[in-house]
Tab-separated table of C-alpha atoms in Angstrom:
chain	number	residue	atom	x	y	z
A	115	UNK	CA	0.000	0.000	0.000
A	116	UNK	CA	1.367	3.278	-0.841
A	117	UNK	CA	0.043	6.857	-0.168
A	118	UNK	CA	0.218	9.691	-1.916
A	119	UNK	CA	3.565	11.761	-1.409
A	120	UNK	CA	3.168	15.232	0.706
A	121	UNK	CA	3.666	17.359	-2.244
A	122	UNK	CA	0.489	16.101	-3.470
A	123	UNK	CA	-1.401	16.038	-0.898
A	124	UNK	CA	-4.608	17.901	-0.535
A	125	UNK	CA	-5.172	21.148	1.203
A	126	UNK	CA	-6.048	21.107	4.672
A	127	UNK	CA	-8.022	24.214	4.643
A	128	UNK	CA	-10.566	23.336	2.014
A	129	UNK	CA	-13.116	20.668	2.319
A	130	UNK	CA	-12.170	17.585	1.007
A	131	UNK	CA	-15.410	14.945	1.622
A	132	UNK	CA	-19.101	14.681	0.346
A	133	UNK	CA	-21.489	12.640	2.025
A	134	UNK	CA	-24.927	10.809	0.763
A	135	UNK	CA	-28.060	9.496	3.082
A	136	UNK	CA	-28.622	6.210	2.429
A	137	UNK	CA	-32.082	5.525	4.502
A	138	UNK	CA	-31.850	7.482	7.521
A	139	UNK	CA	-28.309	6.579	7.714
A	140	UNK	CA	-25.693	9.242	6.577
A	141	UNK	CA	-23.097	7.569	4.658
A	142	UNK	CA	-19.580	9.003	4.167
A	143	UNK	CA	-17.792	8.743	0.652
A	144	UNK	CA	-15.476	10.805	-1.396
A	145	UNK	CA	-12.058	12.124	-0.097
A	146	UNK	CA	-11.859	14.553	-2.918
A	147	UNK	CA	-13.430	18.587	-2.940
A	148	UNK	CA	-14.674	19.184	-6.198
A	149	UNK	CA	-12.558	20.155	-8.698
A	150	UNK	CA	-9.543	19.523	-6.173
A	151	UNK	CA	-7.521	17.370	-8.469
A	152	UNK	CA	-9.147	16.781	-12.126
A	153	UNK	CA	-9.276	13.460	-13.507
A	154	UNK	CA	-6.745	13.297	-15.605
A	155	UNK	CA	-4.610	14.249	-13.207
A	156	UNK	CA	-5.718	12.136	-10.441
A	157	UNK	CA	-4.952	8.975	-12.947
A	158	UNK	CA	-1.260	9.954	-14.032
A	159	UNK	CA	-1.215	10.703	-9.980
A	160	UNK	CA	-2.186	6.281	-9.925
A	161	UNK	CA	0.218	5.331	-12.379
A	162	UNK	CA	2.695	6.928	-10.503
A	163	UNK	CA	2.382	6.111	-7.296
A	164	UNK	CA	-0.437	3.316	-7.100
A	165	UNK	CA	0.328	0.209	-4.966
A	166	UNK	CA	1.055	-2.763	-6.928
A	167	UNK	CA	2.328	-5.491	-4.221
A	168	UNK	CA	5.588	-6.973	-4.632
A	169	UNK	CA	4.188	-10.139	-2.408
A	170	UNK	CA	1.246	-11.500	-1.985
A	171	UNK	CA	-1.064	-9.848	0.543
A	172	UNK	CA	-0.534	-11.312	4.043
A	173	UNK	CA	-4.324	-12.861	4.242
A	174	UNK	CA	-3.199	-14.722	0.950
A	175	UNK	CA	-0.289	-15.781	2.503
A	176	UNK	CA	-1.721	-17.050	5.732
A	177	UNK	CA	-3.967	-19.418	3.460
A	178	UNK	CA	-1.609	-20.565	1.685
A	179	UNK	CA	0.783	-21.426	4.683
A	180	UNK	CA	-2.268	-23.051	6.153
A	181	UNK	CA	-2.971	-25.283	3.096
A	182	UNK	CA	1.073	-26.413	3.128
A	183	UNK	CA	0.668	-27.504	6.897
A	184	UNK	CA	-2.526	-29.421	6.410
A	185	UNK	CA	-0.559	-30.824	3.071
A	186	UNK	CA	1.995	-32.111	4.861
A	187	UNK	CA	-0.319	-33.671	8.026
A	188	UNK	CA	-1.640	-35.870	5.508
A	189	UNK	CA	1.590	-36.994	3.537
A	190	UNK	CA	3.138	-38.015	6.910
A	191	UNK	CA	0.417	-39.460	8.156
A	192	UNK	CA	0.317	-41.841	4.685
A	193	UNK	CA	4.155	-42.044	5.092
A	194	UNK	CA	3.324	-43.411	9.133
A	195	UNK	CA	0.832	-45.992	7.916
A	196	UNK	CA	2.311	-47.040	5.105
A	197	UNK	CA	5.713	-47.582	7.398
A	198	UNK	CA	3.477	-48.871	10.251
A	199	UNK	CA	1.619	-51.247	8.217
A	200	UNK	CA	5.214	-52.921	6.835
A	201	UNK	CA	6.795	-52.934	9.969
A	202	UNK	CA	3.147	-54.946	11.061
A	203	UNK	CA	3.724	-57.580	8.491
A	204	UNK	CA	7.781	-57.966	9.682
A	205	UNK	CA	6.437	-58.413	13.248
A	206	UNK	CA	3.654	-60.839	11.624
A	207	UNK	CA	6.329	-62.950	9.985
A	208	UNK	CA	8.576	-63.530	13.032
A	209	UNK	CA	5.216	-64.462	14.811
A	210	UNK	CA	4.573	-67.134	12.062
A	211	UNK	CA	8.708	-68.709	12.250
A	212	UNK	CA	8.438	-68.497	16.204
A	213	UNK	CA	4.859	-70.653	15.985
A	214	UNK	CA	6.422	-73.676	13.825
A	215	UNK	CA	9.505	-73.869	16.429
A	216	UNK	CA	8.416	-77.539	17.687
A	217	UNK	CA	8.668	-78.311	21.334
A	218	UNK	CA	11.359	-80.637	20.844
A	219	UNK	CA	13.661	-77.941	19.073
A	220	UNK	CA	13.208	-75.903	22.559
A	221	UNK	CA	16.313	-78.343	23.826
A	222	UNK	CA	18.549	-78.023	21.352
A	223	UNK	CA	21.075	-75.302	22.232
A	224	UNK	CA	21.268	-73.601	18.247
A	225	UNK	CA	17.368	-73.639	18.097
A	226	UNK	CA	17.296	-71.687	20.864
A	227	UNK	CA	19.973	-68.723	19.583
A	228	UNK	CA	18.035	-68.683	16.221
A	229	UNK	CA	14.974	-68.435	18.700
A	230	UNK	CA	16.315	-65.602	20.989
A	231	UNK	CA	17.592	-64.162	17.629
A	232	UNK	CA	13.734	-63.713	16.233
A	233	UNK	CA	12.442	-62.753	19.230
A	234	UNK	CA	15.003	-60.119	19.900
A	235	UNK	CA	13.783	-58.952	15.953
A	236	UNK	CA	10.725	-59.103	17.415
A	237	UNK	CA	11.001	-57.099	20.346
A	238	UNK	CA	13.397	-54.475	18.231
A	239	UNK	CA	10.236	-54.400	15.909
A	240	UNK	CA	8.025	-53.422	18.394
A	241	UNK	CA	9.370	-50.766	19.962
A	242	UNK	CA	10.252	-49.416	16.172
A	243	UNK	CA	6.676	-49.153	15.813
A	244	UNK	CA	6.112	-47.659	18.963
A	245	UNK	CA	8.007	-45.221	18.708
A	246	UNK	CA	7.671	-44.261	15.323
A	247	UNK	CA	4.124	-43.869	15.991
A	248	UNK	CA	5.147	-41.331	19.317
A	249	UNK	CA	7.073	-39.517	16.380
A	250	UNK	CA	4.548	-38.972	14.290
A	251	UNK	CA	2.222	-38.071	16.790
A	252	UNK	CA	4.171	-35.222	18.406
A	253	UNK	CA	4.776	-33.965	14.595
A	254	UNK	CA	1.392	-33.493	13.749
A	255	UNK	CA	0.370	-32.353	16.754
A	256	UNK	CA	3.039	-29.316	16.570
A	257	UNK	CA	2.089	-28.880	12.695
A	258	UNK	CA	-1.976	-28.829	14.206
A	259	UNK	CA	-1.171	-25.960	17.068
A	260	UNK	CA	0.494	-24.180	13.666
A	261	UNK	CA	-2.596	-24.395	11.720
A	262	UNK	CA	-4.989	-23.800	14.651
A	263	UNK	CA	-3.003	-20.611	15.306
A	264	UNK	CA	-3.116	-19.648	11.438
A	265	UNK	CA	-7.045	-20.332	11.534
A	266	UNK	CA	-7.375	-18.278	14.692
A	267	UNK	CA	-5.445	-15.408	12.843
A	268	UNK	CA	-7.331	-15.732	10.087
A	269	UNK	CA	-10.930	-15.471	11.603
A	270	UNK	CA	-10.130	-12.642	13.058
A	271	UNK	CA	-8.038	-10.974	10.078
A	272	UNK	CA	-8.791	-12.623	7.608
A	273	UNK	CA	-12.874	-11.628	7.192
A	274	UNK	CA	-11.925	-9.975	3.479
A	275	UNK	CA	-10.101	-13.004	1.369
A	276	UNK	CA	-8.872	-10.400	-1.043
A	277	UNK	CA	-8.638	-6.218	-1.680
A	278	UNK	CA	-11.970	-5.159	-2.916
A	279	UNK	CA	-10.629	-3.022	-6.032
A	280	UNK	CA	-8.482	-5.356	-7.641
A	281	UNK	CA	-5.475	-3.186	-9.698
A	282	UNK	CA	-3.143	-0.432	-8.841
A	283	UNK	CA	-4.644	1.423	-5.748
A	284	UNK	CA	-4.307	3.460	-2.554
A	285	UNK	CA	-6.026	3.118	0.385
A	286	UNK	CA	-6.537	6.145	2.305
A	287	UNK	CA	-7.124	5.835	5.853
A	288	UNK	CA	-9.500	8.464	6.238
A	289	UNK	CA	-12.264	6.705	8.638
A	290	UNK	CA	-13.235	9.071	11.652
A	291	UNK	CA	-12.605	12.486	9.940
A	292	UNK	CA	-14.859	15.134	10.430
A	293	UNK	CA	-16.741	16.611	7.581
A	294	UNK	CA	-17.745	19.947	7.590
A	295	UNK	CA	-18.988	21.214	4.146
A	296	UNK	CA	-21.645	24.012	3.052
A	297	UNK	CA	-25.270	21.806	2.745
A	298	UNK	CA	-23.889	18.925	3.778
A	299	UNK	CA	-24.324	17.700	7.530
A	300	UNK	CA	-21.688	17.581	9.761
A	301	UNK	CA	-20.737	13.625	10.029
A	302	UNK	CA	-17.940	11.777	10.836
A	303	UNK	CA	-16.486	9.774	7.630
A	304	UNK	CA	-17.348	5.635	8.098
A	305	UNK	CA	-15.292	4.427	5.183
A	306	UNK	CA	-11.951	4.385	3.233
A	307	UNK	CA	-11.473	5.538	0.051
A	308	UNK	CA	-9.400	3.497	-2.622
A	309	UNK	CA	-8.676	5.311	-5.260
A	310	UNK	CA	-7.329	3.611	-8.864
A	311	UNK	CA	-8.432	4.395	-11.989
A	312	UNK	CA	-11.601	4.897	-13.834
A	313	UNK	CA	-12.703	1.163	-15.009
A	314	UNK	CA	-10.462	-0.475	-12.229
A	315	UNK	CA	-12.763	-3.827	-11.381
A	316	UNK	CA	-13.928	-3.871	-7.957
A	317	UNK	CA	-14.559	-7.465	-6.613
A	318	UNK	CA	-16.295	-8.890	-3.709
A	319	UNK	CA	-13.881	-9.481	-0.597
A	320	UNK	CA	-16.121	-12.488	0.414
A	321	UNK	CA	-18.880	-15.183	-0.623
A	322	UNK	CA	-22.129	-13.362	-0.131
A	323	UNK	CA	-24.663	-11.467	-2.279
A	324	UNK	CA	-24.111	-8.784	-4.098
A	325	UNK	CA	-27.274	-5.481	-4.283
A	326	UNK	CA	-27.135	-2.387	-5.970
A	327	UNK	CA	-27.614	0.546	-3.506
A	328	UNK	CA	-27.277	3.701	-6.118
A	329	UNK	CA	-28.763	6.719	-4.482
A	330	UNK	CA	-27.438	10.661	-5.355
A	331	UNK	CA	-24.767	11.822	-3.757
A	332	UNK	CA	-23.042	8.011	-4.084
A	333	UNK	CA	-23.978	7.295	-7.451
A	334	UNK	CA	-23.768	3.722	-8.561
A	335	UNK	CA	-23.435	1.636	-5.417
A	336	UNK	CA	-23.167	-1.770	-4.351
A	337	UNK	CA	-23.552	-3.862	-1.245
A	338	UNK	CA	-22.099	-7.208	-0.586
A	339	UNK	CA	-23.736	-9.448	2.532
A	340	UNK	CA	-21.531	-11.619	4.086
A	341	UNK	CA	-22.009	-14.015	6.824
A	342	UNK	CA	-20.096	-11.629	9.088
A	343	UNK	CA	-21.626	-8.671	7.624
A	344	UNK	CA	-21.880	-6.494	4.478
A	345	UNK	CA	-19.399	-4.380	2.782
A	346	UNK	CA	-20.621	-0.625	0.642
A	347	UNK	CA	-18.932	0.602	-2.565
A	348	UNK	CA	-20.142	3.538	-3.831
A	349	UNK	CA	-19.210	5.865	-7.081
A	350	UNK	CA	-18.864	2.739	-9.215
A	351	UNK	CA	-18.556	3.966	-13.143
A	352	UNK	CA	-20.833	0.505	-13.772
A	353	UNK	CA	-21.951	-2.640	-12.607
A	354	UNK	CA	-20.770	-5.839	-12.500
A	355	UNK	CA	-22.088	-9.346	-11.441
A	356	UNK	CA	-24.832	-9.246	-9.070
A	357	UNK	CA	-26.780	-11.843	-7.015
A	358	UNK	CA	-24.516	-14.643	-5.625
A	359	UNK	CA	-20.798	-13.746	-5.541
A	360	UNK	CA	-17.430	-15.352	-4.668
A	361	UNK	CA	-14.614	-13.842	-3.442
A	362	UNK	CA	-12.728	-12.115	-6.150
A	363	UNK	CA	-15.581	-11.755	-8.393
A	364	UNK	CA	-16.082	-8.489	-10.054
A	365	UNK	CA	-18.852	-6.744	-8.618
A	366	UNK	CA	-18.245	-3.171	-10.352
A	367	UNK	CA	-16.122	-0.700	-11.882
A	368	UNK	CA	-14.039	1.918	-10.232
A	369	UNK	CA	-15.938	5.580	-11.654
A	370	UNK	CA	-16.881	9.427	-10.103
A	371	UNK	CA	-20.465	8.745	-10.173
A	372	UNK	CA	-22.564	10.711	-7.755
A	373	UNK	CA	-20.633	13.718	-5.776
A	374	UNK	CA	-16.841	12.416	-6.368
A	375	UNK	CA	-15.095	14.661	-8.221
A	376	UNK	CA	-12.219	11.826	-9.198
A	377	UNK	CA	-11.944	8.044	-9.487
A	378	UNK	CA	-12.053	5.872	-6.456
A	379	UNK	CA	-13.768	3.565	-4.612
A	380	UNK	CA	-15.918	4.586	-1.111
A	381	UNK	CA	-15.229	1.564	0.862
A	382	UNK	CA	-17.197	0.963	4.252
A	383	UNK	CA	-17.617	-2.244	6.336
A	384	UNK	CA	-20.590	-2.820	8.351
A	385	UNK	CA	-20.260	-5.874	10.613
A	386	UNK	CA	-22.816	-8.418	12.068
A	387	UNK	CA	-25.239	-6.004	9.522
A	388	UNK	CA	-24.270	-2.734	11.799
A	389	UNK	CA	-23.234	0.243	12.236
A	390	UNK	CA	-19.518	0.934	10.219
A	391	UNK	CA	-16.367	0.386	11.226
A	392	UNK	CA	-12.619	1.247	10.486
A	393	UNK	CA	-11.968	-0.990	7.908
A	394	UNK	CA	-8.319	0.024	7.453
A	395	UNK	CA	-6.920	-2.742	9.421
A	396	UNK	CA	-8.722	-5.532	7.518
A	397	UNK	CA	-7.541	-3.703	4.003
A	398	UNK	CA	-4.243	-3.756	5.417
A	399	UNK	CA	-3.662	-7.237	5.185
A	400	UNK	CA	-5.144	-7.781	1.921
A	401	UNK	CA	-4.168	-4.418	-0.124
């Protein structure tokens, strides 16, 4: 994630956010006064600085790491049973020799080496498999705590799978600042804005359903119910796919619809259905 150098910054001293009512419920978008930075502008402004990750994001990571360990539970536990099931059938045969020894063979003194002999193999055998299996037990139990901490990382990071506008971006963290413009009500802003440019897809961060939500001051807008809640992009230049989405599946386009005077998606995250919160630290690790 990269932000935007100081030198192009915006001006403190002007307004720099728009707000829309959605319901009774004011919702905060755009970053960007009117006429603040033109469009053209604002998209060399992307190309220049835009994040484009060098790695993959850290939520990305996490899965994958998660997938290895659980990959690698199951080939040692086929590499245990495979090894446990031959040493089985070595223990088996040395049962099967020791069962034929006849009584009378008990006396003789070089029956009874080759006897100790097999059931010293025996013994030896035994405790191979024993402790093999100990082995393999303490193994996958360390490999389990890994993946239990992963998936305990990941529930409570890892609610967006991927960044919502998929291409060169930046993700302002701009939740929380007070907006204060002529006509406009005085609210606090309950999103992020990621700006790219104009026709960047947007995609759905989770499984869930995607609804259009376009209203006036947020233009073309889009909702996206989760199990743990629903995510709001507004200012999209045009739709995407709608109903029943994966994660990763373009939703929209990155446009200025509505009161944005440049191209970027309004990003806000309502969990459990709610009010919004930050959602900077969640973009964070997938951005």
């Amino acid at each position: 994630m990269v932000d935007l150098p100081a030198r192009l910054s915006f001006s403190p001293d002007v307004p720099i956010e728009d707000a829309h009512t959605e319901g009774e419920v004011v919702v905060r978008t755009s970053r960007f006064h009117r006429g603040l930075v033109p469009a053209a502008l604002l998209s060399m402004i992307l190309l220049l600085v835009g994040s484009s990750a060098t790695a993959a994001p850290l939520v990305q990571q996490r899965t994958a790491q998660r997938r290895q360990l659980q990959h690698r539970v199951a080939q040692i536990r086929r590499v245990s049973s495979g090894t446990t099931h031959r040493l089985t059938r070595e223990v088996a045969k040395l049962d099967r020799a020791l069962a034929v020894v006849s009584p009378r063979s008990m006396n003789n003194g070089r029956w009874q080496r080759v006897i100790h002999d097999l059931a010293q193999q025996r013994h030896r055998l035994l405790g191979n498999v024993q402790r093999r299996g100990h082995q393999t037990s303490a193994r996958i139990a360390a490999l389990q705590r890994q993946i239990g901490s992963i998936s305990s990382w990941l529930r409570q990071w890892g609610v967006f799978k991927t960044c919502p506008v998929s291409g060169p971006n930046t993700v302002n963290n701009d939740f929380g600042v007070l907006v204060q413009m002529p006509g406009v009500p005085v609210h606090i802003h309950e999103g992020n804005d990621i700006t790219a440019n104009t026709g960047t897809p947007i995609v759905a961060p989770f499984d869930g359903t995607a609804v259009i939500s376009p209203n006036v001051l947020g233009g073309l807008a889009v909702k996206v119910y989760g199990s743990a809640g629903y995510v709001y992009n507004a200012h999209l230049e045009s739709y995407g796919h709608l109903g029943t989405v994966r994660a990763g599946e373009v939703i929209g386009y990155v446009g200025s619809t509505g009161d944005a005077s440049g191209p970027h998606d309004h990003f806000e995250w309502h969990p459990g259905n709610g009010s919004a919160v930050d959602p900077n630290p969640l973009l964070s690790v997938v951005c």
